[in-house]
Every structure is written in structure tokens, then in C-alpha cells.
Amino acid sequence: MKMGEVILVGAGPGDPGLMTVRGLEALSSAQVVVYDRLVSPAILSKIPETAEKINVGKRSSHHLVPQDQINQILLDKALEGKKVVRLKGGDPFLFGRGGEELELLAEHHVPFQEIPGITSAIAVPAYAGIPVTHRDFCSSVHIITGHQRAGMPLNIPFDALVGTKGTLVFLMGVSALPQICQGLLDAGMSPDMPAAVVEKGTTPSQRPILATLSTLPQKAAEEQVESPAIIVVGEVCTLNQQFDWFDRLPLKNQKIIVTRPKERAGTLAGRLRQLGADVTEFPCIETVPMIPCPPMEQALAQIDSYTWLAFTSPAGVSALMEHLDRTNRDVRALGRIHLAAIGPGTDRELRKHGLRADLIPEVYDGEHLGQALCQASPAGKVLILRAQWGTEALTQALDQGGIAYDDIRCYETKFTCPQAEEVRAMLNRDDPPTVTFTSASTVRGFAAAMGDFDPLSLVGACIGEQTRAAAELLDIPTITAEKATMDALIQVIEDHTN
Ligand code: SAH
């Protein structure tokens, strides 16, 4: 049988954006993914649906799957001929036992690769505004494990470490924090040396706790710091006051649920994360082209009888293109027709196929698209390709302007509800999360997935009037973007937060 391969991949410290391009490439073609506790859900959501997922997550002091068994799983899957990705938090070779996992593979001549990750040892202090080195303060940085084997004393050379005058970063040190600080004091380090613990670094729940060597254990105990957390000891910790950028981001501590069609990339989610928001992606609808679609076929056969082809969503464009592709045709089947798009997102989808919208209304909704088509030159019959529940505002505007049209449903919107439980648990009247709605169908998809829910337990951030109307029909309190664009939607969320 063909031999498989194992790729050790560093998933970074928590923020899903901190995974390497190379690591994501490996993940996207994996057949088996073996992962543990420190890998964030947003990264796990990038695992291909077809891949087998094996959680060997370890909790401190009780190992779910013993190390030798993990090594064996990797070997067995590779011997079955599979492409195996072993995803590990941070960097696999830094206190990640990556070396141990490779030994058995090397013994059996299984091919492997190691894709380094961004380690928490450097990235977590960075997100807390602490550069691990700075010329004014130190000339070295030391990364130490604070893990204590059961019943054994801490095995840390405190004298040597204090002698370096470098920055000290302790991983796995939460339970031994008092002994670590005492060890450094006993070795002669000043009790006033700045020190910090950073809990759940680079994630939306990041919590930095700044103190001194002598006060840190008590402060950390008062704040009930939990693993994973990093301990940083050194003058550089004072820079946090100046450089604490992540915890000051405008949407920090804001819980946002991004509803979106399953097949659309999560750019909105990514942009909200960059602003510090705690984003949960919730693909609650799926758009499926209707194939075959006899009415569309008929319209295409008489394409010259139309002057305009109008799209009210990127999904309409994709459905048409898929239809053409499946019937061995391409955009030339559209002849010289003029193209209208409801907004820039739909125009972007056209551009992917080498086309451009000749008309985009000033306000990105059905009513304004209809009005713009009535005033367009040349004026003429409109072919509308859209979803089964398109807004009537478009066709009403065309009726009023006396413009003829054919309104053809070319794709369906289906509800899907993976993770519905997780999202339901986030809804809360006292601390309502913001839920983004980018179309009326995302509102309906959300409601269908939630079943019976309290509308006052969320705030709907809506992209436009029709979306807002759909949310208000369900009594959901809303905020609405000034313009139907992602930029304006993000802006209204920011304004609402401040
Ligand atoms: N290979 C990993 C480290 C594994 S050891 C890396 O390179 O980052 C696990 C320890 O890493 C935890 O006990 C904690 O000290 C630290 N750690 C990992 N992720 C962290 C995070 N998001 N915030 C704070 N500490 C983290």
C-alpha cells in the first residue's frame, strides 16, 4: 500500500489569524487531523469536512490520550496511506512534544514535515503589549517550563536565570506560580521586578495581570487565573502601559455572531476580529443553485429579447455561472446584455467571471435597483435571476416604471444549523451579543436554526432596510448600516459599542 505522510503543524497561540499560510495549506488537504485542546475552534472549522478528526486533547494533570498512544495513532494512519496533519498549539517543537511524535515515524521511515507555528511564548506577551526583548532592558530572553512532575520539586536553575538579567517567560507555570516567584526572590531578584501573567493570550478573552515579582502570586490568585497562561518576568513588562494595543481595540470584549451563507468566505468575521471582537461564525443558510432550471434555460434561449440582466446577490451570479458551466457554455451565452448588480459585493462576483456591472444603484436595495433600471439607458426588458424569496420591492418599482421583466428563481436558500446549541447558549438578555444579518434570508435562517428564542436576547446588526424589516418582524432589536456595505455594517457596530 502507498505510504502516507504526517505533517506536524503549529496552529499558533489562539488567534486564528496567527496560523501560518503553509500550515493552512497543509490543513486544507488533510485526510486525518489529530488535534489537541489548545487549538482554537475557528481553526478547527477550517478542517475539510471529509477529513477524519481525532481529538487527543490533554487537560493539565489528566491526559485524555497518553503520548505513546498519540504517536501510535499518527503511525497507524500514515501506514494506512493517509495524509495526516498533527495540529498543535503554538509551535510544535517548543514544549509541544513534537520531537517525541516524530521519533516513532522516523523509526518506521514514514515521511514527515514540521511546519513551525507562532509560539505563545512570544506572541502572548506581544498581544499584551510586552516585547520580550528591548535594548534598554535586556539582552536575552529565556523560555522555561514551569511544569512540575507529580511529587517532584521544581527543577529550575533559578540562580543561573537571575544571573542572565534577561526576560524570563514561563509556560505551564500557573500552578507553580508561587514557587517560581519565590525561587527567583531566593536567587536574589528584586521583589520590585515587574512581572505579568497573561491568561488566554491572543484570544478575545485575553486577560493580562500586571504586578511585581513579590505581588504577582497573590494578585493572580485573587483574579483566579487559569491555564493556559504565561508568566513574564522582567523590566519589559512595564512597556505594557504604553503598548497594550490588543485590549484597547474598539470591539474588545464584544461578542458578535456572524450569520452567513455557508459558502461565503468569512471576510466580515476576519475584519471584526481585527477590531478585537469575539466572533462566532454561524453559517445558518446555504444557497443551492437550482439545476436543472427550465425557466432560466428558456430565458437564455431568448437572451436577445432582454436589455438588462439584474442580480440581487452574489449567489445569483454563481448560480448562473454554474448552470452555464454544467451545460458546457460560458459567459458568451449572455450575448451583449447589460448587467445590473444590487451592490459592490455582487459586482465583485461578476468580476470573478470577467464581467462588470453597467449599473449599481446608489442605495443597495431592491427598490433602488428597480428605480435605477427604470431610468437606465438603454431602457428595456429586464431578466432577474435571484432566490426563491426575492423582495417584491424590486418588481414593484419596475411595475411602476412600466418596465417589462421576467423574474426567475435560480437558486434556493436552505437552512442549516450546525452549532445551533453553541449559539443559543450565547443569547442573553442582560448581555446581548450582536448578530450580523447581511440579508433577510440570514434572519430567517437564524430564526429557523434557533427555534424558540427570546428576541430581546440579541441585537441584530442589519445591512439594510429589508433585512431590518425581517428582523423586526421577529421583534429583534436592531441597528442598521447607513449603506448596504460591509464597511458601513462594521461602522454601525462600532458606533453602537461606544
Ligand atoms: N507549543 C506551545 C506551548 C505548549 S505548552 C507554544 O509554542 O505556544 C502549553 C503552555 O503554553 C500553556 O500552559 C501556557 O503556558 C502556554 N500557552 C499556550 N497558549 C497560550 C495562550 N493562548 N495564552 C497563554 N498561554 C498560552
Coordinates of N, CA and C and ligand atoms in Angstrom, one line a residue, residues 13 38 89-91 94-96 119-120 124 171-172 198 200-201 227-230, ligand 1:
P13 N -1.0 30.6 18.8 CA -1.3 30.7 20.2 C -2.8 30.8 20.5
L38 N -5.4 23.1 22.8 CA -5.1 24.5 22.7 C -5.4 25.0 21.3
G89 N -1.0 23.4 19.4 CA -1.0 24.8 19.8 C 0.4 25.4 19.7
G90 N 0.5 26.7 19.3 CA 1.8 27.4 19.3 C 2.7 26.7 18.3
D91 N 3.9 26.5 18.7 CA 4.9 25.8 17.9 C 5.1 24.4 18.3
L94 N 8.2 23.6 20.5 CA 8.5 24.3 21.8 C 7.6 23.8 22.9
F95 N 8.1 23.0 23.7 CA 7.3 22.3 24.8 C 6.0 21.7 24.2
G96 N 6.1 21.2 23.0 CA 4.9 20.6 22.3 C 5.1 19.1 22.1
T119 N 4.8 30.9 18.4 CA 4.7 30.3 19.8 C 4.0 31.3 20.7
S120 N 3.3 30.8 21.7 CA 2.7 31.6 22.7 C 3.7 32.4 23.5
V124 N 2.0 35.8 23.0 CA 1.1 36.2 24.1 C 1.6 37.5 24.7
L171 N 6.2 28.9 30.7 CA 5.0 28.3 30.2 C 4.6 27.2 31.2
M172 N 3.3 26.8 31.1 CA 2.8 25.8 32.0 C 3.1 26.1 33.5
V198 N -0.4 36.4 31.7 CA -1.3 36.7 30.7 C -2.1 35.4 30.4
K200 N -5.1 33.2 28.6 CA -5.8 33.1 27.3 C -5.3 34.1 26.2
G201 N -4.0 34.3 26.2 CA -3.5 35.3 25.3 C -3.9 35.2 23.8
S227 N -5.2 28.2 33.5 CA -4.4 27.8 32.4 C -5.3 27.9 31.1
P228 N -4.8 28.2 29.9 CA -3.4 28.5 29.7 C -3.1 29.9 30.0
A229 N -2.0 30.1 30.6 CA -1.5 31.4 30.9 C 0.1 31.4 30.9
I230 N 0.6 32.6 30.6 CA 2.0 32.7 30.5 C 2.5 33.6 31.6
Ligands
SAH1 N1 3.8 24.6 21.9 C1 3.2 25.7 22.6 C2 3.3 25.6 24.1 C3 2.7 24.3 24.7 S1 2.9 24.2 26.4 C4 3.6 27.0 22.1 O1 4.6 27.1 21.4 O2 3.0 28.0 22.5 C5 1.4 24.9 27.0 C6 1.6 26.2 27.6 O3 1.7 27.2 26.6 C7 0.4 26.7 28.5 O4 0.5 26.1 29.8 C8 0.7 28.1 28.6 O5 1.7 28.5 29.5 C9 1.2 28.4 27.2 N2 0.1 28.9 26.3 C10 -0.3 28.4 25.2 N3 -1.3 29.1 24.6 C11 -1.5 30.1 25.4 C12 -2.3 31.3 25.4 N4 -3.2 31.5 24.4 N5 -2.3 32.2 26.4 C13 -1.4 32.0 27.4 N6 -0.6 31.0 27.5 C14 -0.6 30.0 26.5

